[in-house]
Coordinates of C-alpha atoms and ligand atoms in Angstrom, one line a residue:
M1 CA -57.9 -226.3 93.1
S2 CA -56.3 -224.3 90.3
D3 CA -52.8 -225.0 89.2
R4 CA -51.8 -221.5 90.4
I5 CA -48.2 -221.2 91.8
A6 CA -47.5 -218.7 94.5
V7 CA -43.8 -217.5 94.7
I8 CA -42.9 -215.8 97.9
G9 CA -40.0 -213.4 97.6
A10 CA -39.4 -211.4 94.4
G11 CA -35.6 -211.2 94.5
Q12 CA -33.2 -212.6 92.0
M13 CA -34.5 -216.2 92.6
G14 CA -38.2 -215.4 92.9
N15 CA -38.3 -213.5 89.7
G16 CA -36.6 -216.3 87.8
I17 CA -38.9 -219.0 89.3
A18 CA -42.0 -216.8 88.4
H19 CA -40.5 -216.4 84.9
V20 CA -40.1 -220.2 84.1
C21 CA -43.4 -221.1 85.7
A22 CA -45.3 -218.5 83.7
V23 CA -43.6 -219.5 80.4
A24 CA -44.6 -223.1 81.1
G25 CA -48.3 -222.0 81.3
H26 CA -48.9 -221.7 85.0
D27 CA -50.7 -218.8 86.6
V28 CA -48.3 -217.2 89.1
T29 CA -48.8 -214.9 92.1
L30 CA -45.5 -213.3 93.0
I31 CA -45.5 -212.0 96.6
D32 CA -43.0 -209.7 98.4
V33 CA -43.2 -207.4 101.4
N34 CA -41.4 -204.8 99.4
Q35 CA -43.4 -203.2 96.5
G36 CA -40.1 -201.9 95.0
A37 CA -38.9 -205.5 94.7
L38 CA -42.1 -206.5 92.9
D39 CA -41.7 -203.7 90.4
K40 CA -38.1 -204.5 89.8
A41 CA -39.0 -208.2 89.4
K42 CA -41.6 -207.5 86.8
A43 CA -39.2 -205.3 84.8
T44 CA -36.5 -208.0 85.1
I45 CA -38.8 -210.8 83.9
E46 CA -39.8 -208.6 80.9
K47 CA -36.2 -207.9 80.0
N48 CA -35.2 -211.6 80.3
L49 CA -38.3 -212.7 78.2
D50 CA -37.2 -210.1 75.6
R51 CA -33.8 -211.6 75.5
Q52 CA -35.3 -215.1 74.9
V53 CA -37.5 -213.6 72.0
K54 CA -34.4 -212.0 70.4
K55 CA -32.5 -215.3 70.6
G56 CA -35.4 -217.0 68.9
A57 CA -36.1 -219.2 71.9
L58 CA -39.6 -217.8 72.5
E59 CA -42.4 -216.3 70.3
E60 CA -43.4 -212.7 71.0
S61 CA -47.0 -214.0 71.7
A62 CA -45.6 -216.5 74.3
K63 CA -43.8 -213.6 76.0
T64 CA -47.0 -211.5 76.2
A65 CA -49.0 -214.5 77.5
A66 CA -46.4 -215.3 80.1
L67 CA -46.4 -211.7 81.4
A68 CA -50.2 -211.7 81.6
R69 CA -50.1 -214.9 83.8
I70 CA -48.0 -213.1 86.5
T71 CA -49.8 -211.1 89.2
T72 CA -48.1 -209.5 92.1
A73 CA -49.1 -208.9 95.8
T74 CA -47.7 -207.6 99.0
S75 CA -49.9 -209.7 101.3
M76 CA -49.6 -213.4 102.0
D77 CA -53.4 -213.7 101.7
A78 CA -52.8 -214.0 98.0
I79 CA -51.7 -217.7 98.4
A80 CA -55.2 -218.8 99.4
N81 CA -55.8 -220.1 95.8
A82 CA -52.4 -221.6 95.1
A83 CA -51.9 -225.3 94.5
F84 CA -48.1 -225.0 94.9
V85 CA -46.3 -222.5 97.0
I86 CA -42.5 -221.8 96.4
E87 CA -40.9 -219.8 99.1
A88 CA -37.8 -217.8 97.8
A89 CA -37.4 -215.1 100.5
T90 CA -34.1 -214.0 102.1
E91 CA -31.9 -216.9 103.5
N92 CA -32.7 -216.5 107.2
V93 CA -34.0 -219.3 109.4
E94 CA -36.3 -217.2 111.6
L95 CA -37.8 -215.4 108.6
K96 CA -38.5 -218.8 107.0
H97 CA -40.2 -220.0 110.1
K98 CA -42.4 -216.9 110.2
I99 CA -43.3 -217.2 106.5
F100 CA -44.0 -220.9 106.8
A101 CA -46.4 -220.3 109.7
D102 CA -48.3 -217.9 107.4
I103 CA -48.2 -220.4 104.5
D104 CA -49.5 -223.2 106.8
R105 CA -52.4 -221.0 108.0
L106 CA -53.3 -219.7 104.5
A107 CA -52.5 -222.2 101.8
P108 CA -55.4 -224.5 100.8
A109 CA -55.5 -228.2 101.8
G110 CA -53.5 -230.3 99.4
A111 CA -51.1 -227.6 98.4
I112 CA -47.4 -228.3 98.2
L113 CA -45.3 -226.1 100.4
A114 CA -41.8 -225.9 98.8
T115 CA -38.8 -223.8 99.8
N116 CA -36.0 -222.7 97.5
T117 CA -33.6 -222.4 100.5
S118 CA -30.0 -223.0 99.7
S119 CA -29.1 -224.6 103.0
I120 CA -31.6 -224.5 105.8
S121 CA -32.9 -227.8 106.9
I122 CA -36.2 -228.8 105.2
T123 CA -37.0 -231.0 108.3
E124 CA -36.5 -228.1 110.6
I125 CA -38.9 -225.9 108.5
A126 CA -41.4 -228.8 108.3
G127 CA -41.1 -229.6 112.0
R128 CA -42.9 -226.3 112.9
V129 CA -45.9 -226.7 110.5
K130 CA -49.1 -228.8 110.8
R131 CA -48.6 -230.6 107.5
P132 CA -44.9 -231.6 107.3
E133 CA -45.7 -234.2 104.7
A134 CA -46.4 -231.3 102.2
V135 CA -43.0 -229.6 102.8
I136 CA -40.1 -230.1 100.4
G137 CA -37.0 -228.4 99.2
M138 CA -37.1 -227.2 95.6
H139 CA -33.7 -225.6 95.0
F140 CA -33.4 -223.8 91.7
M141 CA -30.1 -222.6 90.5
N142 CA -29.2 -219.0 89.5
P143 CA -30.1 -217.6 86.9
V144 CA -33.2 -219.7 86.9
P145 CA -34.2 -219.3 83.3
V146 CA -30.8 -220.5 82.2
M147 CA -29.7 -223.2 84.6
Q148 CA -30.9 -226.8 84.1
L149 CA -30.8 -228.2 87.7
V150 CA -33.4 -228.3 90.4
E151 CA -32.2 -230.1 93.6
V152 CA -35.3 -231.7 95.2
I153 CA -34.8 -232.3 98.9
R154 CA -37.1 -234.4 101.1
G155 CA -37.4 -233.7 104.7
L156 CA -37.8 -236.6 107.1
A157 CA -41.7 -236.5 106.9
T158 CA -42.1 -235.5 103.2
S159 CA -44.6 -237.7 101.5
D160 CA -44.0 -239.7 98.3
D161 CA -46.9 -237.7 96.7
T162 CA -45.3 -234.4 97.6
A163 CA -41.9 -235.5 96.1
A164 CA -43.6 -236.9 92.9
R165 CA -45.6 -233.7 92.4
T166 CA -42.4 -231.6 92.9
V167 CA -40.4 -233.6 90.5
A168 CA -43.3 -233.3 87.9
L169 CA -43.4 -229.5 88.3
A170 CA -39.6 -229.2 87.9
K171 CA -39.8 -231.3 84.7
G172 CA -42.9 -229.4 83.5
V173 CA -41.0 -226.1 83.7
G174 CA -38.2 -227.6 81.6
K175 CA -35.7 -228.4 84.4
T176 CA -33.9 -231.6 85.4
P177 CA -34.7 -232.5 89.0
V178 CA -32.1 -234.5 91.1
E179 CA -33.4 -235.9 94.4
V180 CA -31.0 -235.6 97.4
N181 CA -31.4 -235.9 101.2
D182 CA -31.7 -233.2 103.9
Y183 CA -28.3 -232.2 105.3
P184 CA -27.1 -228.6 105.6
G185 CA -26.1 -227.3 102.2
F186 CA -27.6 -230.4 100.5
V187 CA -25.2 -231.3 97.7
A188 CA -24.8 -228.2 95.6
N189 CA -23.7 -225.8 98.3
R190 CA -22.0 -228.4 100.5
I191 CA -19.4 -228.7 97.7
L192 CA -19.6 -225.2 96.2
M193 CA -19.4 -223.0 99.3
P194 CA -16.2 -224.4 100.8
M195 CA -14.5 -223.6 97.4
I196 CA -15.9 -220.0 97.4
N197 CA -14.9 -219.6 101.1
E198 CA -11.3 -220.8 100.3
A199 CA -11.1 -218.3 97.5
V200 CA -12.0 -215.5 99.9
Y201 CA -9.3 -216.8 102.3
C202 CA -6.9 -216.6 99.3
V203 CA -7.9 -212.9 98.9
M204 CA -7.5 -212.2 102.6
E205 CA -4.1 -213.8 102.8
G206 CA -2.9 -212.1 99.7
V207 CA -2.3 -215.3 97.8
G208 CA -3.7 -213.6 94.7
T209 CA -6.0 -210.8 93.5
P210 CA -9.6 -211.6 92.9
A211 CA -8.9 -211.5 89.2
A212 CA -5.9 -213.8 89.4
I213 CA -7.8 -216.3 91.6
D214 CA -10.7 -216.4 89.2
E215 CA -8.4 -216.7 86.2
V216 CA -6.6 -219.7 87.8
M217 CA -9.9 -221.5 88.4
K218 CA -11.3 -220.7 84.9
L219 CA -8.3 -221.6 82.9
G220 CA -6.9 -224.3 85.2
M221 CA -10.1 -226.1 86.2
N222 CA -12.2 -225.3 83.2
H223 CA -14.9 -223.5 85.3
P224 CA -17.1 -221.2 83.3
M225 CA -16.6 -218.4 85.9
G226 CA -14.2 -218.0 88.8
P227 CA -15.4 -218.5 92.4
L228 CA -15.3 -214.8 93.3
T229 CA -17.3 -213.8 90.3
L230 CA -19.8 -216.5 91.2
A231 CA -19.9 -215.4 94.8
D232 CA -20.7 -211.8 93.7
F233 CA -23.4 -213.2 91.5
I234 CA -25.0 -215.4 94.2
G235 CA -24.8 -212.5 96.7
L236 CA -22.1 -212.4 99.5
D237 CA -24.9 -212.1 102.1
T238 CA -26.4 -215.4 100.8
C239 CA -23.0 -217.1 100.7
L240 CA -22.3 -216.1 104.3
A241 CA -25.8 -217.2 105.5
I242 CA -25.2 -220.7 103.8
L243 CA -21.8 -221.1 105.4
E244 CA -23.2 -220.2 108.8
V245 CA -25.9 -222.9 108.4
M246 CA -23.3 -225.5 107.3
H247 CA -20.9 -224.5 110.1
K248 CA -23.6 -224.7 112.8
G249 CA -25.5 -227.7 111.4
L250 CA -22.5 -229.9 110.6
G251 CA -20.3 -228.7 113.5
D252 CA -17.1 -228.9 111.6
P253 CA -14.6 -225.9 111.7
K254 CA -13.8 -226.5 108.0
Y255 CA -17.1 -224.6 107.2
R256 CA -16.2 -221.5 109.3
P257 CA -16.9 -218.4 107.1
C258 CA -13.8 -216.3 106.2
P259 CA -13.5 -213.1 108.3
L260 CA -13.1 -211.1 105.0
L261 CA -16.5 -212.4 103.8
R262 CA -18.1 -211.2 107.0
K263 CA -16.4 -207.8 106.5
Y264 CA -17.8 -207.3 103.0
V265 CA -21.3 -208.2 104.1
A266 CA -21.0 -205.9 107.1
Q267 CA -20.0 -203.1 104.8
G268 CA -23.0 -203.8 102.5
W269 CA -20.7 -204.9 99.6
V270 CA -22.7 -208.0 98.9
G271 CA -21.9 -208.4 95.2
R272 CA -23.6 -207.6 91.9
K273 CA -27.0 -206.7 93.4
S274 CA -25.5 -203.9 95.5
G275 CA -23.1 -202.7 92.8
R276 CA -20.0 -203.8 94.6
G277 CA -18.5 -207.1 96.0
F278 CA -15.1 -208.5 95.1
Y279 CA -15.6 -206.6 91.8
T280 CA -17.4 -203.2 91.0
Y281 CA -20.5 -203.3 88.8
Ligands
NAD301 P1 -32.7 -211.7 97.3 O1 -32.1 -210.9 98.4 O2 -32.4 -211.3 95.9 O3 -34.3 -211.6 97.5 C1 -35.0 -211.9 98.6 C2 -36.4 -211.3 98.6 O4 -37.2 -211.7 99.7 C3 -36.4 -209.7 98.7 O5 -37.0 -209.1 97.5 C4 -37.1 -209.4 100.0 O6 -37.9 -208.2 99.9 C5 -38.0 -210.7 100.1 N1 -38.6 -210.9 101.4 C6 -37.9 -210.7 102.6 N2 -38.8 -211.0 103.6 C7 -40.0 -211.4 103.0 C8 -41.3 -211.8 103.5 N3 -41.5 -211.9 104.8 N4 -42.2 -212.1 102.6 C9 -42.0 -212.0 101.3 N5 -40.8 -211.6 100.8 C10 -39.8 -211.3 101.6 O7 -32.4 -213.2 97.6 P2 -32.3 -214.4 96.5 O8 -30.9 -214.5 96.0 O9 -33.4 -214.3 95.5 O10 -32.5 -215.7 97.5 C11 -33.8 -216.1 97.9 C12 -33.7 -217.5 98.4 O11 -33.2 -218.4 97.3 C13 -32.8 -217.7 99.6 O12 -33.3 -218.7 100.4 C14 -31.5 -218.2 98.9 O13 -30.7 -219.0 99.8 C15 -32.1 -219.1 97.8 N6 -31.2 -219.3 96.7 C16 -30.4 -218.3 96.2 C17 -29.5 -218.5 95.1 C18 -28.6 -217.4 94.6 O14 -27.8 -217.7 93.8 N7 -28.8 -216.2 95.0 C19 -29.5 -219.8 94.5 C20 -30.4 -220.7 94.9 C21 -31.2 -220.5 96.0

């Protein structure tokens, strides 16, 4: 088997994962149902590589080589020669089940089947495929080329070999893996999303403007960016989806998504990627 990595979903996370894998020397196939998303991803990767070259973090020749290692496809058939599959499509449980059924059918024996989900149960995804021992959570942070952490999440049936190979891949692409267990939201979003949700309640109740709330958290808590700026950056649709998973999966009303967050998503004001969220871009 080659060491090819297939990344499914070419949105903001997928393009970042493809970027760091290609820079680390892996051949990458980036797959999306939407050709426009693939074109945009390639342009974004090139722009972000250029930025690394300008900062002196990467040689021009390494940039050219990384770009040459990335191929794109609109069909899942392209995962047939991948040793490692990383799913980074939209945060929707039914969609993940559908994609994992295809991955199970098409990925070669021995491949690792990883998901970058922010909150959906790894065990639930693994429970529907024929090789649950190969399924694992590999939760990169946004923006992937910049952020150091990869949360590695074992499902109930994940094998030691799968976990070891995932930890090795994370280290190989220059990240620091931290192993945690499979509960809704894992660790990162279990702690982050209630804070973002509370910030949205503060907007809804008129406790402060988005700018005031962000300033309080930046200056008062020493956070590098405020929770509403961060929510816009993550995508308000993704924040809502994560809160829904935590609310349903943990059954505690403290995770109920703020009605104002639902309103923004219903309007299509989902943050930076749509040009408008709590701020205008
Ligand atoms: P995004 O909306 O930017 O991109 C999702 C991409 O998936 C789109 O390009 C879409 O066309 C594609 N897609 C949809 N259905 C598909 C299919 N059947 N096959 C292939 N591609 C398909 O979303 P994102 O922010 O990149 O999030 C992707 C995943 O990463 C989600 O599971 C999310 O929870 C997780 N995640 C997001 C963040 C973040 O900060 N945004 C951080 C960590 C993890």
